[in-house]
Every structure is written in structure tokens, then in C-alpha cells.
Amino acid sequence: MPEEENPLALRLEQLILGSERRYTPFQAARSAGVSMELASRFWRAMGFADIGQAKALTEADVLALRRLAGLVEAGLLSEAMAVQVARSTGQTTARLAEWQIDSFLEGLTEPPEPGMTRTEVTYPLVELLLPELEEFLVYVWRRQLAAATGRVVQAGDDEEMVDRRLAVGFADLVGFTRLTRRLEEEELGELVEAFETTAADLVAAHGGRLIKTLGDEVLFAADDAGVAGEIGLRLIETMTHDETMPELRVGMAFGTVTTRMGDVFGTTVNLASRLTSIAPKDAVLVDGAFAEGLMRTGEAPESEAEAAKAEKEGKGGDTYRFALQPMWQRPVRGLGVVEPWLLTRRG
């Protein structure tokens, strides 16, 4: 934090944090009752730069340090876990804050009347928005925490809480690199935002979880193959009907996944990524374990002959939601030989 800043920026900071700058990092650490080393680790984990010995910290910063240290002292968190809490919270809220500023604050702070300056508009606007956004943030966080906690306690054992069997999928825009050269920056930004928003809404609506977005690609997960299959096909169907969107590829795999700080890792994730890269345009490829999951739950027949026989015998063959077509086996870098299946919707 530079010592001399725009007066409006300082006023806004004081408004948002609820207190003025009073402490150097050393003074803040001492006041919070933590070592300077631990305070620096927390501060960096939250995503903030070293500030030397500038008097730039507030009572809110001291309280945050005290709370994290208190959780460690009480034995509720290890020191490493407390740093992880700081890092995950910092990374998530940093993106959220940037997103909110980019998406609506800049537009709203355009002077509503001739002669008014941005300075005259920004402070009262933030003053009005701050309590409402804070309440909404806490509400959404509690909702997400309740959902995540519910998934964890339903796990079969302690190992399953970290290493779980999930369906993992990637959806990737085709030809995105070419688009970056052809479209203006604003047009490209609007396309990416439309893609991410549509994908996020579809994943949530059909019971999946959006893990992360990477501009031209989204990563999602679901507890079972049927849910993931519906999401993958819905993504293709929705994007196909949008003339402004390029083609889409989707690849999905089912298996053991390691979860860390809201992200997913492991061979299953790597396989889903590789399947996405070899999927035909506007198509969904899945691995053998994913296909077996659909067959086991009766959501897809083992073959069209089986489906036809079931329908002929009146055994509920019309209840199959999905169709699976085995593709040619092929070597996949780092994963050996795999047999992809083309997933489509029956009927």
C-alpha cells in the first residue's frame, strides 16, 4: 500500500473496512498477539503484498489476525490449516471483488447527470451497496457451506471425504484461439462471460457443481454419471442453439477424485480433460467407467439390441435416457489406451 494515495481511495477504504489506518505490520501482529512471521504468512495467504513498515493496517486487520490465531490456539485448526483458510478465502473473494467491480460498479459510477464527477457518485453508491452486498455474501456462503457439509457427512468413510468417486467433466469452446485474433476485446469478453454464465447456470440447475472456469473452458463435477450426462448434453444442446457461440466439446470420466481447496485432481480429471481434447465438435465423449455407471443404474442400455428387446418385451426399455456408442480404442498421452464412448440422448 503506497503511503500517498488518492483521497477518495482512502475514504472508500475507511468506509469499507470500518476503521482507519493505524498500525504498521509489526504493531498489528503485536496487538493481535501473534508472531510477525505468522502474521506475514496469513497476510500473504490472503493475497496481499508485503508493505514494509508502512502504517497501513486497521483494527479490522488486527481482529482478523487475532481470530485466525485464536482458532490455532484453541486447537480447532492447525497452523497449516489456518493458512489454507486464509488462502482459499483470499483467492475466492479477490476474484469476487474484481468481478463485482468489473460487472456493475464501473457502470453504476458513470455520472448520472452532466457536471457530476465520478468522485461525487462513487462514495455514496458504495455506502448504499456495502451492507446489502455483505448480507448477500454471508447468505450465499452459508448456503454453500451447508451444501458442502451435507456432501461430506454423507461420505462412506473418512477417506471418502477427501478421495471421492465423482463424475468429472470439461466443456471446451472450439477454436477459441482463432476467436481471440478475430474479435475485439470487448466482444471476446462478452462471449466468455455468456459462456461461463450459461454453463454455470446449467451445471447448478441440474445438480452439478461448477469447479472452475478457464475462459474458454469450464470444469464441473457431479455425484453420479446420470447427473453429469444430463449436464454435458444440455451444454451441447444449449450452445448449439446460440448462433453467437462457437462449437463445444465435452469430455467426462468417472472415478476417484482428490479434492483440495475447492478444486479436483487426479487421473479421473486428467482423463476427462484428454477426452475433451479428442471429442468431435458438439459431442460428448465419456470413459468406460462413466458408461458402466449409466448402464448399472439403467439410464443407458448396454447396446441398442438390448434396448430394442426390452421395449419389445415391455420391460421399460423406453425409460433409457441415454445412448452409448463405443468408439475406436486409442492411446491417450500419459494414460495408456482408452476406449471412449459417444454419449447421446435417446430419441
XYZ file of C-alpha atoms in Angstrom:
347
model
C 0.000 0.000 0.000
C 1.643 3.273 -1.032
C 1.845 5.974 1.629
C 0.215 8.614 -0.559
C -2.988 7.696 -2.291
C -5.967 9.337 -3.850
C -8.039 10.905 -1.036
C -11.200 9.242 -2.364
C -9.485 5.843 -2.331
C -8.549 6.343 1.306
C -12.075 7.442 2.224
C -13.522 4.421 0.433
C -11.091 2.083 2.169
C -12.070 3.505 5.557
C -15.762 3.175 4.684
C -15.399 -0.445 3.562
C -13.116 -1.593 6.371
C -14.925 0.376 9.039
C -11.727 1.788 10.549
C -8.784 3.954 9.579
C -5.130 3.079 9.116
C -3.380 2.920 12.463
C -0.828 0.107 12.550
C 2.372 -0.998 10.900
C 2.536 -4.762 10.266
C 4.717 -5.191 13.372
C 2.284 -3.216 15.531
C -0.690 -5.161 14.151
C 0.988 -8.505 14.880
C 1.889 -7.416 18.415
C -1.623 -6.123 19.060
C -3.115 -9.392 17.777
C -0.736 -11.420 19.935
C 0.899 -13.316 17.078
C 4.442 -13.511 15.778
C 5.431 -11.277 12.887
C 6.312 -14.407 10.897
C 2.839 -15.899 11.317
C 1.151 -12.562 10.616
C 3.127 -12.282 7.361
C 2.125 -15.815 6.357
C -1.547 -15.034 6.940
C -1.270 -11.712 5.124
C 0.404 -13.210 2.053
C -2.000 -16.172 2.045
C -4.899 -13.725 1.853
C -3.289 -12.335 -1.302
C -1.831 -9.048 -0.094
C 1.647 -7.708 -0.858
C 4.313 -7.011 1.737
C 4.080 -3.374 2.823
C 7.293 -2.977 4.797
C 6.620 -0.903 7.898
C 4.055 1.467 6.427
C 1.256 2.440 8.796
C -1.411 0.921 6.567
C -3.286 -1.643 8.674
C -6.517 -1.160 10.577
C -8.384 -2.521 13.574
C -10.119 -4.925 11.166
C -6.746 -6.408 10.170
C -5.791 -6.889 13.816
C -9.117 -8.602 14.531
C -8.681 -10.957 11.559
C -5.196 -11.976 12.733
C -6.483 -12.479 16.266
C -9.335 -14.696 15.071
C -7.131 -16.936 12.930
C -4.526 -17.250 15.690
C -7.301 -17.972 18.197
C -8.533 -20.906 16.117
C -4.994 -22.324 16.170
C -4.551 -21.746 19.909
C -7.890 -23.418 20.648
C -6.801 -26.483 18.687
C -9.632 -26.143 16.168
C -7.209 -25.630 13.286
C -3.559 -26.443 12.801
C -1.349 -23.572 11.729
C -1.139 -25.036 8.224
C -4.927 -25.327 8.041
C -5.356 -21.729 9.206
C -3.049 -20.592 6.396
C -5.149 -22.640 3.957
C -8.306 -20.962 5.256
C -6.695 -17.571 4.679
C -5.525 -18.541 1.189
C -8.799 -20.091 -0.004
C -10.838 -17.186 1.350
C -8.463 -14.607 -0.098
C -8.359 -16.161 -3.561
C -12.130 -16.599 -3.759
C -13.065 -13.154 -2.503
C -10.373 -11.437 -4.590
C -11.982 -12.783 -7.737
C -15.439 -11.948 -6.421
C -14.469 -8.344 -5.656
C -12.837 -7.861 -9.072
C -15.855 -9.409 -10.755
C -18.304 -7.140 -8.943
C -16.286 -4.034 -9.720
C -15.938 -5.002 -13.393
C -19.545 -6.065 -13.867
C -21.542 -3.300 -12.247
C -19.725 -0.762 -10.124
C -17.910 0.846 -13.054
C -21.155 1.174 -14.964
C -23.075 2.472 -11.991
C -20.465 5.059 -11.154
C -20.791 6.764 -14.516
C -22.038 10.272 -13.677
C -25.858 10.171 -13.926
C -26.076 13.883 -14.665
C -23.866 16.292 -16.633
C -21.429 18.106 -14.413
C -21.199 15.377 -11.752
C -17.828 13.732 -11.254
C -17.143 10.061 -10.648
C -15.843 11.055 -7.228
C -19.183 12.595 -6.293
C -21.041 9.422 -7.253
C -18.777 6.601 -6.048
C -18.711 7.174 -2.286
C -22.493 7.390 -1.670
C -23.043 4.458 -4.040
C -20.623 2.199 -2.177
C -22.101 3.392 1.113
C -25.532 2.180 -0.026
C -24.372 -1.077 -1.625
C -21.935 -2.245 1.054
C -24.357 -3.557 3.723
C -26.586 -5.222 1.138
C -23.701 -6.962 -0.636
C -22.235 -8.047 2.701
C -25.503 -9.616 3.837
C -25.926 -11.378 0.494
C -22.340 -12.677 0.559
C -22.828 -14.191 4.024
C -26.133 -15.763 2.947
C -24.645 -17.404 -0.162
C -21.593 -18.581 1.800
C -23.792 -20.212 4.448
C -25.881 -21.875 1.746
C -22.776 -23.231 0.008
C -21.267 -24.328 3.335
C -24.457 -26.222 4.209
C -24.424 -27.986 0.838
C -20.726 -28.888 1.052
C -21.056 -30.107 4.653
C -24.006 -32.273 3.668
C -21.957 -33.946 0.930
C -19.073 -34.620 3.304
C -21.109 -36.175 6.116
C -22.814 -38.478 3.624
C -19.448 -39.882 2.588
C -18.985 -43.532 3.488
C -15.776 -43.109 5.474
C -13.047 -40.631 6.340
C -11.003 -41.410 3.216
C -14.026 -40.746 1.027
C -14.233 -37.209 2.383
C -11.034 -36.348 0.511
C -10.797 -39.065 -2.153
C -14.284 -39.498 -3.557
C -15.806 -41.156 -6.605
C -17.221 -38.424 -8.813
C -18.182 -37.778 -12.392
C -15.940 -35.022 -13.729
C -16.470 -33.106 -16.957
C -14.809 -30.437 -19.081
C -16.627 -28.302 -21.646
C -14.336 -26.536 -24.106
C -15.086 -23.921 -26.761
C -13.694 -24.981 -30.154
C -11.402 -22.570 -31.998
C -11.127 -20.105 -29.126
C -7.548 -19.138 -30.020
C -8.679 -18.100 -33.507
C -11.504 -16.079 -31.972
C -9.050 -14.124 -29.820
C -7.352 -12.892 -33.004
C -10.591 -12.058 -34.811
C -12.796 -10.456 -32.152
C -12.371 -7.132 -30.422
C -11.502 -7.359 -26.723
C -14.960 -6.247 -25.627
C -16.669 -8.787 -27.916
C -14.390 -11.546 -26.654
C -15.128 -10.592 -23.059
C -18.871 -10.697 -23.709
C -18.590 -14.130 -25.359
C -16.591 -15.572 -22.449
C -18.993 -14.098 -19.921
C -22.011 -15.504 -21.795
C -20.382 -18.952 -21.993
C -19.386 -19.028 -18.328
C -22.782 -17.740 -17.173
C -24.727 -20.241 -19.298
C -22.511 -23.125 -18.212
C -22.692 -22.176 -14.532
C -26.490 -21.918 -14.637
C -26.895 -25.278 -16.392
C -24.486 -27.085 -14.069
C -26.216 -25.733 -10.968
C -29.758 -26.263 -12.248
C -29.163 -29.952 -12.956
C -27.439 -30.817 -9.690
C -23.763 -30.494 -10.525
C -21.044 -28.274 -9.093
C -19.007 -25.803 -11.102
C -15.399 -26.293 -10.020
C -13.784 -23.506 -12.035
C -13.905 -21.555 -15.268
C -10.888 -21.002 -17.512
C -12.210 -18.552 -20.085
C -12.844 -20.967 -22.942
C -13.313 -23.995 -20.675
C -15.332 -24.984 -17.614
C -14.727 -27.835 -15.199
C -17.683 -29.356 -13.361
C -18.410 -32.384 -11.177
C -21.421 -34.416 -10.108
C -22.018 -37.238 -7.660
C -23.225 -39.679 -10.320
C -22.890 -40.286 -14.038
C -26.567 -39.647 -14.798
C -26.448 -36.091 -13.477
C -23.184 -35.363 -15.305
C -24.519 -36.892 -18.524
C -27.559 -34.636 -18.457
C -25.337 -31.590 -17.859
C -22.975 -32.483 -20.699
C -25.765 -32.936 -23.230
C -27.623 -29.828 -22.057
C -24.465 -27.790 -22.554
C -24.135 -29.022 -26.140
C -27.827 -28.509 -26.891
C -27.921 -25.015 -25.417
C -24.759 -23.785 -27.121
C -25.805 -25.285 -30.453
C -28.955 -23.139 -30.441
C -26.931 -19.971 -29.769
C -25.630 -18.645 -33.077
C -23.126 -16.361 -31.318
C -21.323 -19.328 -29.738
C -18.663 -21.494 -31.375
C -18.921 -25.290 -31.281
C -18.395 -27.076 -27.978
C -16.601 -30.262 -26.959
C -17.386 -32.125 -23.726
C -15.363 -34.919 -22.134
C -16.327 -36.757 -18.939
C -14.891 -39.514 -16.766
C -15.989 -41.277 -13.583
C -13.700 -42.412 -10.789
C -11.754 -41.482 -7.693
C -11.045 -37.775 -7.380
C -8.956 -35.919 -4.826
C -10.496 -32.658 -3.619
C -8.399 -29.791 -2.286
C -9.445 -26.192 -1.626
C -12.495 -26.486 -3.850
C -10.561 -27.966 -6.777
C -10.327 -31.555 -8.023
C -7.247 -33.548 -9.010
C -6.223 -36.998 -10.131
C -6.252 -39.439 -13.022
C -10.027 -39.135 -13.489
C -9.717 -35.383 -14.017
C -6.808 -35.845 -16.428
C -8.777 -38.436 -18.386
C -11.803 -36.133 -18.684
C -9.505 -33.400 -19.996
C -7.941 -35.726 -22.603
C -11.375 -36.948 -23.732
C -12.425 -33.343 -24.235
C -9.448 -32.683 -26.498
C -10.336 -35.625 -28.802
C -14.130 -35.228 -28.731
C -15.843 -34.353 -32.031
C -17.393 -30.898 -32.301
C -20.736 -30.553 -30.483
C -20.363 -34.020 -28.990
C -19.826 -35.672 -25.599
C -17.204 -38.384 -25.011
C -17.105 -40.424 -21.792
C -14.804 -43.113 -20.447
C -15.654 -46.763 -19.794
C -16.316 -46.275 -16.070
C -18.765 -43.473 -16.857
C -20.555 -45.679 -19.408
C -20.722 -48.550 -16.918
C -22.250 -46.203 -14.349
C -25.087 -45.299 -16.726
C -25.678 -48.948 -17.610
C -25.645 -50.036 -13.961
C -28.312 -47.506 -12.997
C -30.467 -48.377 -16.004
C -30.093 -44.957 -17.616
C -28.444 -46.360 -20.738
C -28.648 -49.812 -22.383
C -25.550 -51.902 -22.921
C -26.487 -51.959 -26.613
C -29.246 -50.840 -28.917
C -30.174 -54.508 -29.375
C -30.801 -54.760 -25.632
C -32.899 -51.590 -25.717
C -34.971 -52.870 -28.626
C -35.513 -56.214 -26.876
C -36.584 -54.524 -23.648
C -39.027 -52.308 -25.499
C -40.438 -55.266 -27.406
C -40.946 -57.239 -24.222
C -42.479 -54.250 -22.441
C -39.779 -54.209 -19.770
C -39.379 -50.484 -19.595
C -36.892 -50.013 -22.389
C -38.392 -46.588 -23.036
C -37.009 -45.394 -19.694
C -33.436 -45.258 -21.025
C -32.364 -41.607 -21.099
C -29.034 -42.009 -22.843
C -27.473 -43.937 -25.696
C -23.839 -45.050 -25.735
C -21.773 -45.830 -28.810
C -18.293 -47.350 -28.339
C -15.579 -45.602 -30.305
C -12.213 -46.898 -31.511
C -9.688 -47.525 -28.758
C -6.827 -45.085 -28.879
C -3.697 -44.254 -26.917
C -4.000 -41.168 -24.714
C -0.824 -39.425 -23.644
C 0.061 -40.305 -20.065
C -2.972 -42.565 -19.583
C -2.386 -45.531 -21.900
C -5.058 -46.932 -24.191
C -8.644 -45.833 -23.539
C -11.962 -46.711 -25.170
C -14.131 -43.595 -25.429
C -17.901 -43.812 -25.664
C -20.017 -41.302 -27.546
C -22.893 -40.189 -25.298
C -26.136 -39.066 -26.906
C -29.731 -38.664 -25.864
C -32.097 -41.498 -26.836
C -34.877 -40.485 -29.165
